[in-house]
CSV table of C-alpha atoms and ligand atoms in Angstrom, one decimal:
chain,number,residue,atom,x,y,z
A,444,UNK,CA,-1.1,67.2,-169.6
A,445,UNK,CA,0.5,69.6,-167.2
A,446,UNK,CA,3.4,70.0,-169.7
A,447,UNK,CA,1.0,70.7,-172.5
A,448,UNK,CA,-0.8,73.3,-170.5
A,449,UNK,CA,2.4,74.9,-169.5
A,450,UNK,CA,3.7,74.9,-173.1
A,451,UNK,CA,0.5,76.7,-174.3
A,452,UNK,CA,0.8,79.3,-171.5
A,453,UNK,CA,4.6,79.9,-171.9
A,454,UNK,CA,4.0,80.5,-175.7
A,455,UNK,CA,1.5,83.3,-175.0
A,456,UNK,CA,2.1,86.8,-173.8
A,457,UNK,CA,-1.4,88.4,-173.2
A,458,UNK,CA,-3.6,86.0,-171.2
A,459,UNK,CA,-7.2,86.2,-170.2
A,460,UNK,CA,-7.8,84.2,-167.0
A,461,UNK,CA,-11.5,83.5,-166.4
A,462,UNK,CA,-13.6,81.6,-163.9
A,463,UNK,CA,-17.2,80.8,-163.4
A,464,UNK,CA,-20.5,82.6,-162.6
A,465,UNK,CA,-21.4,83.0,-158.9
A,466,UNK,CA,-17.7,82.6,-158.1
A,467,UNK,CA,-16.7,80.6,-155.0
A,468,UNK,CA,-13.3,80.5,-153.2
A,469,UNK,CA,-11.9,78.1,-155.7
A,470,UNK,CA,-12.9,80.3,-158.6
A,471,UNK,CA,-11.4,83.5,-157.2
A,472,UNK,CA,-8.4,81.8,-155.6
A,473,UNK,CA,-7.5,80.0,-158.8
A,474,UNK,CA,-7.9,83.2,-161.0
A,475,UNK,CA,-5.7,85.2,-158.6
A,476,UNK,CA,-3.2,82.4,-157.8
A,477,UNK,CA,-2.5,81.9,-161.6
A,478,UNK,CA,-2.6,85.6,-162.3
A,479,UNK,CA,0.2,86.3,-159.8
A,480,UNK,CA,2.2,83.3,-160.9
A,481,UNK,CA,2.1,84.3,-164.6
A,482,UNK,CA,3.0,87.9,-163.8
A,483,UNK,CA,6.1,86.6,-162.1
A,484,UNK,CA,7.3,85.3,-165.5
A,485,UNK,CA,6.5,88.5,-167.3
A,486,UNK,CA,3.1,87.7,-168.8
A,487,UNK,CA,0.4,90.3,-169.2
A,488,UNK,CA,-2.6,88.9,-167.4
A,489,UNK,CA,-6.3,89.9,-167.4
A,490,UNK,CA,-8.2,88.4,-164.5
A,491,UNK,CA,-11.9,88.1,-165.3
A,492,UNK,CA,-15.2,86.8,-164.0
A,493,UNK,CA,-18.8,87.4,-165.2
A,494,UNK,CA,-20.0,88.2,-161.7
A,495,UNK,CA,-18.6,90.4,-159.0
A,496,UNK,CA,-16.2,89.1,-156.4
A,497,UNK,CA,-18.2,88.2,-153.2
A,498,UNK,CA,-17.2,90.5,-150.3
A,499,UNK,CA,-15.7,87.6,-148.3
A,500,UNK,CA,-13.0,87.2,-151.0
A,501,UNK,CA,-12.1,90.9,-151.3
A,502,UNK,CA,-9.2,90.4,-149.0
A,503,UNK,CA,-7.3,88.4,-151.6
A,504,UNK,CA,-4.6,90.3,-153.3
A,505,UNK,CA,-5.7,91.5,-156.8
A,506,UNK,CA,-9.4,90.8,-156.2
A,507,UNK,CA,-10.2,94.5,-157.2
A,508,UNK,CA,-8.7,93.8,-160.7
A,509,UNK,CA,-11.2,91.1,-161.6
A,510,UNK,CA,-13.7,92.4,-164.1
A,511,UNK,CA,-16.2,91.0,-166.6
A,512,UNK,CA,-13.9,91.0,-169.6
A,513,UNK,CA,-14.1,88.7,-172.6
A,514,UNK,CA,-11.3,88.0,-175.1
A,515,UNK,CA,-10.3,90.7,-177.6
A,516,UNK,CA,-6.6,91.0,-178.4
A,517,UNK,CA,-5.3,88.4,-176.0
A,518,UNK,CA,-3.4,85.4,-177.4
A,519,UNK,CA,-4.7,82.8,-174.9
A,520,UNK,CA,-7.8,82.2,-172.8
A,521,UNK,CA,-7.4,80.1,-169.6
A,522,UNK,CA,-10.7,79.0,-168.1
A,523,UNK,CA,-10.7,77.8,-164.5
A,524,UNK,CA,-13.0,75.6,-162.3
A,525,UNK,CA,-15.7,75.5,-164.9
A,526,UNK,CA,-17.0,72.3,-166.5
A,527,UNK,CA,-18.7,73.7,-169.7
A,528,UNK,CA,-18.5,76.7,-171.9
A,529,UNK,CA,-21.7,78.3,-170.4
A,530,UNK,CA,-20.2,78.5,-166.9
A,531,UNK,CA,-18.3,81.6,-167.8
A,532,UNK,CA,-21.3,83.8,-168.7
A,533,UNK,CA,-20.5,86.8,-170.9
A,534,UNK,CA,-16.7,86.3,-170.4
A,535,UNK,CA,-16.6,83.3,-172.8
A,536,UNK,CA,-18.5,81.7,-175.6
A,537,UNK,CA,-18.0,78.2,-177.0
A,538,UNK,CA,-17.4,79.6,-180.5
A,539,UNK,CA,-14.2,81.4,-179.3
A,540,UNK,CA,-12.4,78.1,-179.6
A,541,UNK,CA,-12.3,78.7,-183.3
A,542,UNK,CA,-10.3,81.9,-182.9
A,543,UNK,CA,-8.3,81.5,-179.7
A,544,UNK,CA,-6.3,78.9,-178.0
A,545,UNK,CA,-8.4,78.0,-174.9
A,546,UNK,CA,-6.9,76.1,-172.0
A,547,UNK,CA,-9.3,74.6,-169.5
A,548,UNK,CA,-8.1,73.7,-166.0
A,549,UNK,CA,-10.8,72.0,-164.1
A,550,UNK,CA,-11.5,69.3,-161.5
A,551,UNK,CA,-15.2,68.6,-162.2
A,552,UNK,CA,-15.9,65.0,-163.2
A,553,UNK,CA,-18.7,66.4,-165.5
A,554,UNK,CA,-16.3,68.4,-167.6
A,555,UNK,CA,-17.4,68.5,-171.3
A,556,UNK,CA,-13.9,69.1,-172.8
A,557,UNK,CA,-15.0,72.3,-174.5
A,558,UNK,CA,-11.5,73.9,-174.8
A,559,UNK,CA,-8.5,73.4,-177.1
A,560,UNK,CA,-6.4,71.9,-174.3
A,561,UNK,CA,-8.4,70.2,-171.6
A,562,UNK,CA,-6.7,69.4,-168.3
A,563,UNK,CA,-9.5,67.7,-166.3
A,564,UNK,CA,-8.5,66.3,-162.9
A,565,UNK,CA,-11.4,64.9,-160.9
A,566,UNK,CA,-8.9,63.5,-158.3
A,567,UNK,CA,-7.9,67.0,-157.4
A,568,UNK,CA,-10.0,68.5,-154.6
A,569,UNK,CA,-9.8,72.0,-156.0
A,570,UNK,CA,-8.7,73.8,-159.2
A,571,UNK,CA,-6.3,75.6,-156.9
A,572,UNK,CA,-4.5,72.3,-156.2
A,573,UNK,CA,-4.0,71.9,-160.0
A,574,UNK,CA,-2.5,75.4,-160.2
A,575,UNK,CA,-0.1,74.4,-157.4
A,576,UNK,CA,1.0,71.4,-159.5
A,577,UNK,CA,1.4,73.6,-162.5
A,578,UNK,CA,3.9,76.1,-160.9
A,579,UNK,CA,7.1,74.0,-161.4
A,580,UNK,CA,6.1,73.5,-165.1
A,581,UNK,CA,5.9,77.3,-165.4
A,582,UNK,CA,9.2,77.8,-163.6
A,583,UNK,CA,7.4,79.8,-160.9
A,584,UNK,CA,8.5,79.6,-157.3
A,585,UNK,CA,5.7,79.7,-154.7
A,586,UNK,CA,5.4,82.9,-152.6
A,587,UNK,CA,3.0,84.0,-149.9
A,588,UNK,CA,0.7,85.9,-152.2
A,589,UNK,CA,0.2,82.9,-154.5
A,590,UNK,CA,0.0,80.6,-151.5
A,591,UNK,CA,-2.8,82.7,-149.9
A,592,UNK,CA,-4.9,82.6,-153.1
A,593,UNK,CA,-4.4,78.8,-153.6
A,594,UNK,CA,-5.1,77.9,-150.0
A,595,UNK,CA,-8.4,79.8,-150.1
A,596,UNK,CA,-9.7,77.6,-152.9
A,597,UNK,CA,-8.5,74.4,-151.2
A,598,UNK,CA,-10.1,75.5,-148.0
A,599,UNK,CA,-13.5,76.5,-149.5
A,600,UNK,CA,-13.9,73.5,-151.8
A,601,UNK,CA,-13.3,71.1,-148.8
A,602,UNK,CA,-15.2,73.3,-146.3
A,603,UNK,CA,-12.0,73.4,-144.2
A,604,UNK,CA,-10.7,70.0,-145.1
A,605,UNK,CA,-13.8,68.2,-143.9
A,606,UNK,CA,-15.4,66.9,-147.0
A,607,UNK,CA,-15.1,63.3,-148.3
A,608,UNK,CA,-13.2,64.7,-151.2
A,609,UNK,CA,-10.3,65.7,-148.9
A,610,UNK,CA,-7.2,63.7,-149.7
A,611,UNK,CA,-3.9,63.1,-147.8
A,612,UNK,CA,-2.3,64.9,-150.7
A,613,UNK,CA,-4.2,68.2,-150.3
A,614,UNK,CA,-3.3,68.2,-146.6
A,615,UNK,CA,0.4,68.0,-147.6
A,616,UNK,CA,-0.1,70.7,-150.2
A,617,UNK,CA,-1.9,72.9,-147.6
A,618,UNK,CA,1.1,72.4,-145.3
A,619,UNK,CA,3.4,73.7,-148.0
A,620,UNK,CA,1.1,76.7,-148.7
A,621,UNK,CA,1.1,77.6,-145.0
A,622,UNK,CA,4.9,77.2,-144.9
A,623,UNK,CA,5.1,79.6,-147.8
A,624,UNK,CA,3.2,82.2,-145.9
A,625,UNK,CA,-0.6,81.6,-146.4
A,626,UNK,CA,-2.3,82.6,-143.1
A,627,UNK,CA,-4.6,79.6,-142.5
A,628,UNK,CA,-6.5,80.9,-139.5
A,629,UNK,CA,-7.0,84.4,-141.1
A,630,UNK,CA,-8.3,82.9,-144.3
A,631,UNK,CA,-10.6,80.6,-142.4
A,632,UNK,CA,-12.1,83.6,-140.5
A,633,UNK,CA,-12.5,85.6,-143.7
A,634,UNK,CA,-14.3,82.9,-145.6
A,635,UNK,CA,-16.3,80.9,-143.0
A,636,UNK,CA,-16.9,83.3,-140.0
A,637,UNK,CA,-17.9,86.4,-141.9
A,638,UNK,CA,-21.6,86.5,-142.4
A,639,UNK,CA,-23.6,89.7,-142.2
A,640,UNK,CA,-26.4,89.6,-139.6
A,641,UNK,CA,-29.0,90.1,-142.4
A,642,UNK,CA,-27.6,87.1,-144.2
A,643,UNK,CA,-28.1,84.9,-141.1
A,644,UNK,CA,-31.6,86.3,-141.0
A,645,UNK,CA,-32.1,84.9,-144.5
A,646,UNK,CA,-30.6,81.6,-143.5
A,647,UNK,CA,-33.2,81.4,-140.7
A,648,UNK,CA,-36.0,81.9,-143.3
A,649,UNK,CA,-34.4,79.3,-145.6
A,650,UNK,CA,-34.1,76.8,-142.8
A,651,UNK,CA,-37.7,77.4,-141.7
A,652,UNK,CA,-38.8,76.6,-145.3
A,653,UNK,CA,-37.3,73.1,-145.2
A,654,UNK,CA,-39.2,70.0,-146.1
A,655,UNK,CA,-38.2,66.4,-145.8
A,656,UNK,CA,-39.3,63.2,-147.5
A,657,UNK,CA,-37.7,59.9,-148.4
A,658,UNK,CA,-34.2,60.8,-147.3
A,659,UNK,CA,-34.3,64.1,-149.2
A,660,UNK,CA,-34.2,67.5,-147.4
A,661,UNK,CA,-34.9,70.6,-149.4
A,662,UNK,CA,-35.5,74.3,-148.8
A,663,UNK,CA,-36.2,77.4,-150.9
A,664,UNK,CA,-34.7,80.8,-151.1
A,665,UNK,CA,-37.1,83.1,-152.8
A,666,UNK,CA,-36.8,86.7,-154.2
A,667,UNK,CA,-39.4,87.8,-151.6
A,668,UNK,CA,-37.4,86.3,-148.7
A,669,UNK,CA,-34.2,88.1,-149.9
A,670,UNK,CA,-36.1,91.4,-150.3
A,671,UNK,CA,-37.5,91.1,-146.8
A,672,UNK,CA,-33.9,90.7,-145.4
A,673,UNK,CA,-32.3,93.3,-147.7
A,674,UNK,CA,-29.7,90.9,-149.2
A,675,UNK,CA,-28.7,89.5,-152.6
A,676,UNK,CA,-28.3,85.9,-153.8
A,677,UNK,CA,-24.7,85.6,-152.4
A,678,UNK,CA,-26.1,85.8,-148.9
A,679,UNK,CA,-27.1,82.1,-149.0
A,680,UNK,CA,-23.8,80.8,-150.0
A,681,UNK,CA,-23.1,78.1,-147.4
A,682,UNK,CA,-26.6,77.5,-146.1
A,683,UNK,CA,-27.0,74.3,-148.2
A,684,UNK,CA,-24.1,72.9,-146.2
A,685,UNK,CA,-26.0,73.5,-143.0
A,686,UNK,CA,-29.0,71.6,-144.5
A,687,UNK,CA,-26.7,68.8,-145.4
A,688,UNK,CA,-25.8,68.3,-141.7
A,689,UNK,CA,-29.2,66.8,-141.1
A,690,UNK,CA,-28.7,63.3,-139.8
A,691,UNK,CA,-31.8,61.9,-141.5
A,692,UNK,CA,-30.9,63.4,-145.0
A,693,UNK,CA,-29.0,61.4,-147.7
A,694,UNK,CA,-29.1,64.6,-149.8
A,695,UNK,CA,-29.9,68.3,-149.2
A,696,UNK,CA,-31.1,70.6,-152.0
A,697,UNK,CA,-31.5,74.3,-152.0
A,698,UNK,CA,-33.7,76.0,-154.6
A,699,UNK,CA,-32.8,79.6,-155.2
A,700,UNK,CA,-35.3,81.6,-157.2
A,701,UNK,CA,-33.5,84.2,-159.3
A,702,UNK,CA,-35.2,87.4,-160.4
A,703,UNK,CA,-35.3,86.3,-164.0
A,704,UNK,CA,-37.5,83.3,-163.0
A,705,UNK,CA,-34.7,80.8,-163.4
A,706,UNK,CA,-34.0,78.5,-160.4
A,707,UNK,CA,-30.5,77.7,-159.2
A,708,UNK,CA,-30.3,74.3,-157.7
A,709,UNK,CA,-27.5,73.5,-155.2
A,710,UNK,CA,-27.1,69.9,-154.0
A,711,UNK,CA,-25.1,68.1,-151.4
A,712,UNK,CA,-25.1,64.4,-150.6
A,713,UNK,CA,-23.6,61.8,-148.4
A,714,UNK,CA,-21.0,59.4,-149.9
A,715,UNK,CA,-23.0,56.6,-151.7
A,716,UNK,CA,-25.4,59.1,-153.1
A,717,UNK,CA,-24.1,60.7,-156.3
A,718,UNK,CA,-25.6,64.2,-157.2
A,719,UNK,CA,-23.1,65.0,-160.1
A,720,UNK,CA,-24.9,62.6,-162.5
A,721,UNK,CA,-28.4,64.1,-162.0
A,722,UNK,CA,-27.0,67.7,-162.0
A,723,UNK,CA,-25.3,66.9,-165.4
A,724,UNK,CA,-28.5,65.5,-166.8
A,725,UNK,CA,-30.3,68.7,-165.8
A,726,UNK,CA,-27.8,70.8,-167.7
A,727,UNK,CA,-25.4,71.5,-164.8
A,728,UNK,CA,-22.5,69.7,-163.3
A,729,UNK,CA,-20.3,69.3,-160.2
A,730,UNK,CA,-18.8,66.6,-158.0
A,731,UNK,CA,-20.3,63.4,-156.6
A,732,UNK,CA,-21.1,65.0,-153.3
A,733,UNK,CA,-21.6,68.7,-154.3
A,734,UNK,CA,-23.3,69.7,-157.6
A,735,UNK,CA,-25.6,72.2,-159.1
A,736,UNK,CA,-27.6,73.3,-162.1
A,737,UNK,CA,-29.9,76.0,-163.3
A,738,UNK,CA,-33.5,75.1,-164.3
A,739,UNK,CA,-36.6,76.9,-165.5
A,740,UNK,CA,-39.1,78.3,-163.0
A,741,UNK,CA,-41.6,78.7,-161.6
A,742,UNK,CA,-40.2,77.5,-158.3
A,743,UNK,CA,-42.9,75.0,-157.3
A,744,UNK,CA,-42.7,73.1,-160.6
A,745,UNK,CA,-38.9,73.2,-160.5
A,746,UNK,CA,-38.9,71.7,-157.1
A,747,UNK,CA,-41.2,68.8,-158.1
A,748,UNK,CA,-39.2,68.1,-161.3
A,749,UNK,CA,-35.8,68.1,-159.6
A,750,UNK,CA,-36.9,66.0,-156.6
A,751,UNK,CA,-38.3,63.4,-159.0
A,752,UNK,CA,-35.1,63.4,-161.0
A,753,UNK,CA,-33.0,63.0,-157.9
A,754,UNK,CA,-35.1,60.2,-156.5
A,755,UNK,CA,-35.0,58.4,-159.9
A,756,UNK,CA,-31.2,58.8,-160.0
A,757,UNK,CA,-30.7,57.4,-156.5
A,758,UNK,CA,-33.1,54.5,-157.2
A,759,UNK,CA,-31.5,53.7,-160.5
B,881,AMP,P1,-22.6,75.1,-155.3
B,881,AMP,O1,-23.8,74.3,-154.8
B,881,AMP,O2,-23.0,76.3,-156.1
B,881,AMP,O3,-21.6,75.3,-154.2
B,881,AMP,O4,-21.9,74.2,-156.4
B,881,AMP,C1,-21.5,72.9,-156.1
B,881,AMP,C2,-20.7,72.4,-157.3
B,881,AMP,O5,-21.5,72.2,-158.4
B,881,AMP,C3,-19.5,73.3,-157.6
B,881,AMP,O6,-18.4,72.6,-158.0
B,881,AMP,C4,-20.1,74.1,-158.8
B,881,AMP,O7,-19.0,74.5,-159.7
B,881,AMP,C5,-21.0,73.0,-159.5
B,881,AMP,N1,-22.1,73.7,-160.1
B,881,AMP,C6,-23.0,74.5,-159.5
B,881,AMP,N2,-23.9,75.0,-160.3
B,881,AMP,C7,-23.6,74.6,-161.6
B,881,AMP,C8,-24.1,74.7,-162.9
B,881,AMP,N3,-25.2,75.5,-163.1
B,881,AMP,N4,-23.5,74.1,-163.9
B,881,AMP,C9,-22.4,73.4,-163.7
B,881,AMP,N5,-21.9,73.2,-162.5
B,881,AMP,C10,-22.4,73.7,-161.4
B,882,MN,MN1,-16.2,76.6,-158.1
B,883,MN,MN1,-13.6,73.9,-157.5
């Protein structure tokens, strides 16, 4: 598969590299890691994402070049870290597969194989790890810039190499990335120890809203709460992981009310409790221990519906 992906990339000259809505460290890290790699072999690369780069990833080289582009004159689209065509918002539409070669590089077990060439690797802990594996096939030598981008995705998708998805292999890859010049401690500080005070204020409100029943812990993040704290939706990135530390919880679920009445659902679970299946059934996707979906509001109904689905999924 790697060879097929590399072949498609090497054949192209103008390449659109996109990742998913509400980008995380693996989305931004894989866009930029691949962008810098392809530029080293003379490709013209357009890094794109439907949503703005969160402030905590602005330190990554090239982050200022990421914009909400969609394909026009390019001869290849590469989608990263997204399991279905809707994940890329306005940057991509499923129909584009008729007119463009589309390469999907993704590590979600729920991937729908929406592209022309689908490299789906659920054993990889991050899409950034897949890009690392692709470099020799592209004839690109690792350098500190690429390593910094790729280590960011590996770090954020494993929450600092602490999740059950963490493999011996990613620890070896991380060692190589650090050897190549990726500053591990600096990246850790940038992505994990970098919350605005008003974001933590929102975390307080979210944690105060939590509710617990039958092994499930859930909390809400409403438009009104964010308005009261003067923050946007990205301010709660990470709080679901705090909820998931509850000793009593098998799974933690954060419901984020968007201003268009849709509800973002973010789920974390302990090993033995799979949330990817239920997220997929609800139109989303993810990994066994970290998954998400977007459902219709209003909030109260969405909470009831999703909790019932999660319970049914765990019981079944
Ligand atoms: P999050 O809770 O946003 O950190 O996401 C956890 C995992 O689920 C990530 O791998 C996401 O890519 C995936 N995910 C979150 N929301 C969705 C969605 N609406 N559709 C598909 N996958 C999602
Ligand atoms: Mn992601
Ligand atoms: Mn990922």
